[in-house]
């Protein structure tokens, strides 16, 4: 049988269930469009992988920068190129997608059980998930404002009035090397009796691995003028501290020994 005939024969018998399926070689010869499609699929998945690697690399660099500079420097950094903020948050979302539970959701659940008239200050709000999820008045603060309701500032120095908020939230945002100045600002902004909630990556509080001692951290915050209500260690990935602002600040306040919080750096996958 000639090649031509063999082809026609197979075509006519296409519905024949007993017909042997064509070998890979035959497929390659008879369907050039499939070959093209496969090649283009391969190259687009390669490009996707390359893009993911590049954006992962950018994320890691920006993340490291934020953990190793002051808030003031971070503000200048993002002011020079605000697109870095979006790059950071793209990578951050990818990282978070691996976490079984996100601390921001635990905080949102907690807020929903509180008085809806509570005024909330979300320090380092990122994509402002808290304000999008609760009925409360929320002041969302971050280095860059991509949304109309986000106030762009260094959270060591916010435009919020003194004793104007009932709840101050720091959800994975104690990034700067001067993190204590953010907590001092939260103290100023909170009403007496107001809540301070801090969620941080657990490894930053693992003394066996260069992390801070959570007791020392709580002690420093207490010396600033807060009472520790509880520390929730139940989550594998993060630790959640709850404090309330004391009625009166100790006038003879001594120098507070703030433990250094190690940067949370991500490894290349
Ligand atoms: C890891 S993200 C967390 C975002 C959000 N809280 C969440 O849980 O989804 C930390 C955020 O804190 C912000 N941040 C860090 N240092 C800051 C500073 N000094 N002033 C204002 N925002 C800051 C970063 O820009 C970033 O958006």
XYZ file of C-alpha atoms and ligand atoms in Angstrom:
296
model
C 0.000 0.000 0.000
C 1.322 3.446 -0.912
C 1.597 6.118 1.721
C -1.240 8.055 0.111
C -3.533 5.033 0.249
C -2.544 4.274 3.848
C -3.541 7.788 4.839
C -6.882 7.612 3.047
C -7.495 4.196 4.533
C -6.899 5.401 8.079
C -9.120 8.417 7.558
C -11.983 6.267 6.339
C -11.519 3.962 9.278
C -11.350 6.683 11.842
C -14.393 5.356 13.643
C -13.047 1.820 13.723
C -12.481 1.052 17.412
C -10.064 -1.764 16.583
C -7.799 0.537 14.723
C -4.375 0.919 16.285
C -3.784 4.449 17.575
C -1.064 6.247 15.611
C 2.437 6.199 16.978
C 4.015 9.420 18.230
C 6.044 9.576 15.049
C 2.922 9.404 12.887
C 1.235 12.077 14.989
C 4.198 14.355 14.486
C 4.066 13.940 10.720
C 0.310 14.183 10.322
C -0.529 17.083 12.656
C 1.846 20.020 12.277
C -0.652 22.391 13.952
C -0.538 20.237 17.117
C 3.227 20.464 17.066
C 3.050 24.246 16.830
C 0.539 24.424 19.651
C 2.639 22.155 21.884
C 5.748 24.217 21.229
C 3.944 27.466 21.927
C 2.444 25.975 25.126
C 5.910 24.940 26.208
C 7.401 28.352 25.564
C 4.537 30.207 27.253
C 4.831 28.002 30.339
C 8.599 28.661 30.279
C 7.917 32.413 30.085
C 5.399 32.144 32.912
C 7.990 30.340 35.022
C 10.597 33.005 34.184
C 8.178 35.799 35.063
C 7.238 34.104 38.338
C 10.960 33.734 39.174
C 11.709 37.347 38.373
C 8.762 38.674 40.346
C 9.627 36.294 43.225
C 13.175 37.694 43.152
C 11.888 41.283 43.180
C 9.566 40.466 46.070
C 12.407 38.990 48.125
C 14.600 42.059 47.507
C 11.883 44.560 48.463
C 10.912 42.464 51.472
C 14.518 42.360 52.698
C 14.842 46.110 52.210
C 11.710 46.792 54.308
C 12.966 44.619 57.156
C 16.438 46.172 57.224
C 15.737 49.909 56.986
C 13.850 52.487 59.017
C 10.267 53.481 58.205
C 11.530 56.855 56.986
C 13.889 55.195 54.512
C 11.117 52.835 53.386
C 8.838 55.812 52.715
C 11.516 57.412 50.467
C 12.148 54.083 48.761
C 8.510 53.669 47.728
C 8.144 57.377 46.920
C 10.929 57.010 44.354
C 9.095 54.161 42.651
C 5.618 53.316 43.892
C 5.354 50.375 41.432
C 7.658 48.510 43.878
C 4.771 48.520 46.334
C 2.560 46.578 43.884
C 5.402 44.170 43.140
C 5.847 43.628 46.872
C 2.152 42.932 47.421
C 1.938 40.517 44.473
C 4.750 38.458 46.041
C 3.282 38.822 49.507
C -0.038 37.408 48.313
C 1.768 34.424 46.760
C 3.557 33.773 50.066
C 0.316 34.110 52.016
C -1.458 31.635 49.751
C 0.706 28.935 51.420
C -0.481 29.860 54.920
C -3.382 27.748 56.224
C -4.802 30.775 58.025
C -4.054 34.459 57.477
C -3.594 36.569 60.597
C -5.572 39.425 59.057
C -8.620 37.139 58.908
C -8.260 36.218 62.597
C -8.150 39.944 63.414
C -11.192 40.631 61.228
C -13.108 37.850 63.037
C -12.118 39.361 66.392
C -13.173 42.859 65.295
C -16.564 41.591 64.154
C -17.238 40.454 67.724
C -16.413 43.894 69.175
C -18.459 47.060 69.336
C -19.032 48.222 65.734
C -18.587 51.824 66.878
C -14.917 51.133 67.680
C -12.593 53.300 65.600
C -9.769 51.200 64.174
C -6.291 52.299 63.072
C -4.732 49.718 60.752
C -0.971 50.346 60.831
C 0.657 48.946 57.667
C -2.679 48.005 56.132
C -1.339 46.708 52.784
C -4.396 46.225 50.605
C -6.667 47.500 53.385
C -8.469 44.181 53.893
C -9.662 45.187 57.361
C -11.472 48.316 56.189
C -13.031 46.299 53.345
C -14.333 43.651 55.752
C -15.789 45.411 58.807
C -18.445 48.057 59.433
C -16.239 50.080 61.792
C -14.558 53.334 60.866
C -11.065 52.249 59.874
C -8.066 54.492 59.288
C -5.866 52.506 56.940
C -2.232 53.581 56.997
C 0.586 52.495 54.714
C 3.660 53.807 52.928
C 1.781 53.995 49.609
C -1.847 54.791 48.973
C -3.241 52.890 46.018
C -6.801 53.234 47.249
C -8.681 56.434 48.077
C -9.121 55.528 51.762
C -5.518 54.632 52.508
C -3.432 57.325 54.201
C 0.129 57.332 52.874
C 2.603 57.949 55.698
C 5.367 56.455 57.757
C 3.420 54.931 60.623
C 5.897 56.348 63.144
C 4.297 59.670 62.366
C 0.619 59.492 61.389
C -1.847 62.347 60.919
C -4.291 60.708 63.386
C -5.342 62.656 66.458
C -4.210 61.703 69.952
C -6.609 59.347 71.777
C -8.735 59.028 68.640
C -8.809 55.236 68.138
C -10.232 52.278 70.080
C -8.153 49.634 68.318
C -4.658 49.739 66.801
C -3.707 46.829 64.559
C -0.243 45.801 63.371
C -0.686 42.784 61.166
C 2.769 41.571 60.033
C 3.776 45.212 59.711
C 6.474 45.692 62.378
C 9.034 45.622 59.597
C 11.276 48.659 60.133
C 14.370 48.556 62.337
C 12.758 51.353 64.398
C 9.593 49.335 65.067
C 9.289 50.682 68.644
C 8.477 54.155 67.246
C 5.374 52.652 65.541
C 4.211 51.295 68.893
C 4.838 54.661 70.550
C 2.665 56.233 67.849
C -0.072 53.641 68.492
C 0.111 54.518 72.189
C -0.434 58.204 71.345
C -3.338 57.472 68.979
C -5.188 55.022 71.255
C -7.786 56.001 73.828
C -7.160 54.775 77.387
C -8.471 51.209 77.527
C -8.032 50.890 73.732
C -6.814 47.649 72.182
C -3.427 46.992 70.604
C -3.297 43.859 68.444
C 0.005 42.669 66.987
C 0.316 39.693 64.658
C 3.853 38.674 63.730
C 5.598 35.802 62.006
C 6.295 33.132 64.624
C 9.944 32.648 63.675
C 10.636 36.265 64.704
C 9.761 35.173 68.243
C 11.714 31.960 68.404
C 14.682 32.597 70.753
C 16.178 29.228 69.764
C 16.567 30.506 66.219
C 17.773 34.056 66.738
C 14.269 35.369 67.313
C 13.154 37.661 70.123
C 11.881 36.391 73.448
C 8.091 36.966 73.354
C 8.153 37.632 77.123
C 10.729 40.392 76.689
C 8.689 41.876 73.847
C 5.497 41.880 75.977
C 7.445 43.375 78.888
C 8.723 46.237 76.707
C 5.182 46.971 75.491
C 3.887 46.872 79.061
C 6.557 49.406 80.026
C 5.342 51.644 77.211
C 1.968 51.775 78.979
C -0.025 48.703 78.002
C -1.378 45.678 79.881
C -0.891 42.310 78.271
C -4.266 40.562 77.901
C -3.131 37.401 76.094
C -0.689 35.978 73.556
C -2.156 33.485 71.124
C 0.489 30.971 70.059
C -1.971 28.437 68.670
C -1.234 29.186 65.041
C 1.706 27.485 63.332
C 2.764 30.506 61.297
C 2.094 33.554 63.435
C 1.779 34.801 66.993
C -0.951 37.211 68.003
C -0.536 39.571 70.966
C -3.463 41.395 72.603
C -2.839 44.418 74.839
C -4.926 47.261 76.223
C -3.718 50.772 76.890
C -3.396 51.580 80.581
C -5.253 54.575 81.950
C -2.151 56.448 82.999
C 1.385 56.425 81.696
C 4.097 55.976 84.285
C 5.679 59.441 84.598
C 8.975 57.907 85.790
C 9.258 55.747 82.714
C 12.703 54.210 82.404
C 14.499 53.470 79.165
C 12.684 50.539 77.541
C 14.803 47.604 76.395
C 13.236 46.684 73.065
C 14.331 43.293 71.766
C 15.480 43.399 68.171
C 13.104 41.592 65.834
C 14.904 39.580 63.219
C 13.919 40.193 59.597
C 11.559 37.695 58.073
C 13.402 36.747 54.876
C 12.050 34.318 52.311
C 14.196 31.653 50.714
C 14.331 31.147 46.970
C 12.108 28.210 46.096
C 3.475 42.213 55.270
S 2.481 43.538 54.785
C 0.986 43.204 55.655
C -0.199 43.942 55.117
C -1.510 43.782 55.905
N -1.381 44.254 57.255
C -1.962 42.346 55.881
O -1.873 41.665 56.902
O -2.444 41.898 54.833
C 3.192 44.845 55.733
C 2.761 46.222 55.313
O 3.309 47.173 56.238
C 3.678 48.321 55.519
N 4.693 49.076 56.270
C 5.914 48.656 56.658
N 6.572 49.646 57.291
C 5.740 50.723 57.295
C 5.847 52.054 57.803
N 6.952 52.486 58.405
N 4.793 52.884 57.653
C 3.661 52.468 57.020
N 3.502 51.218 56.522
C 4.528 50.359 56.660
C 4.228 47.753 54.206
O 4.252 48.726 53.200
C 3.248 46.629 53.927
O 2.173 47.049 53.140
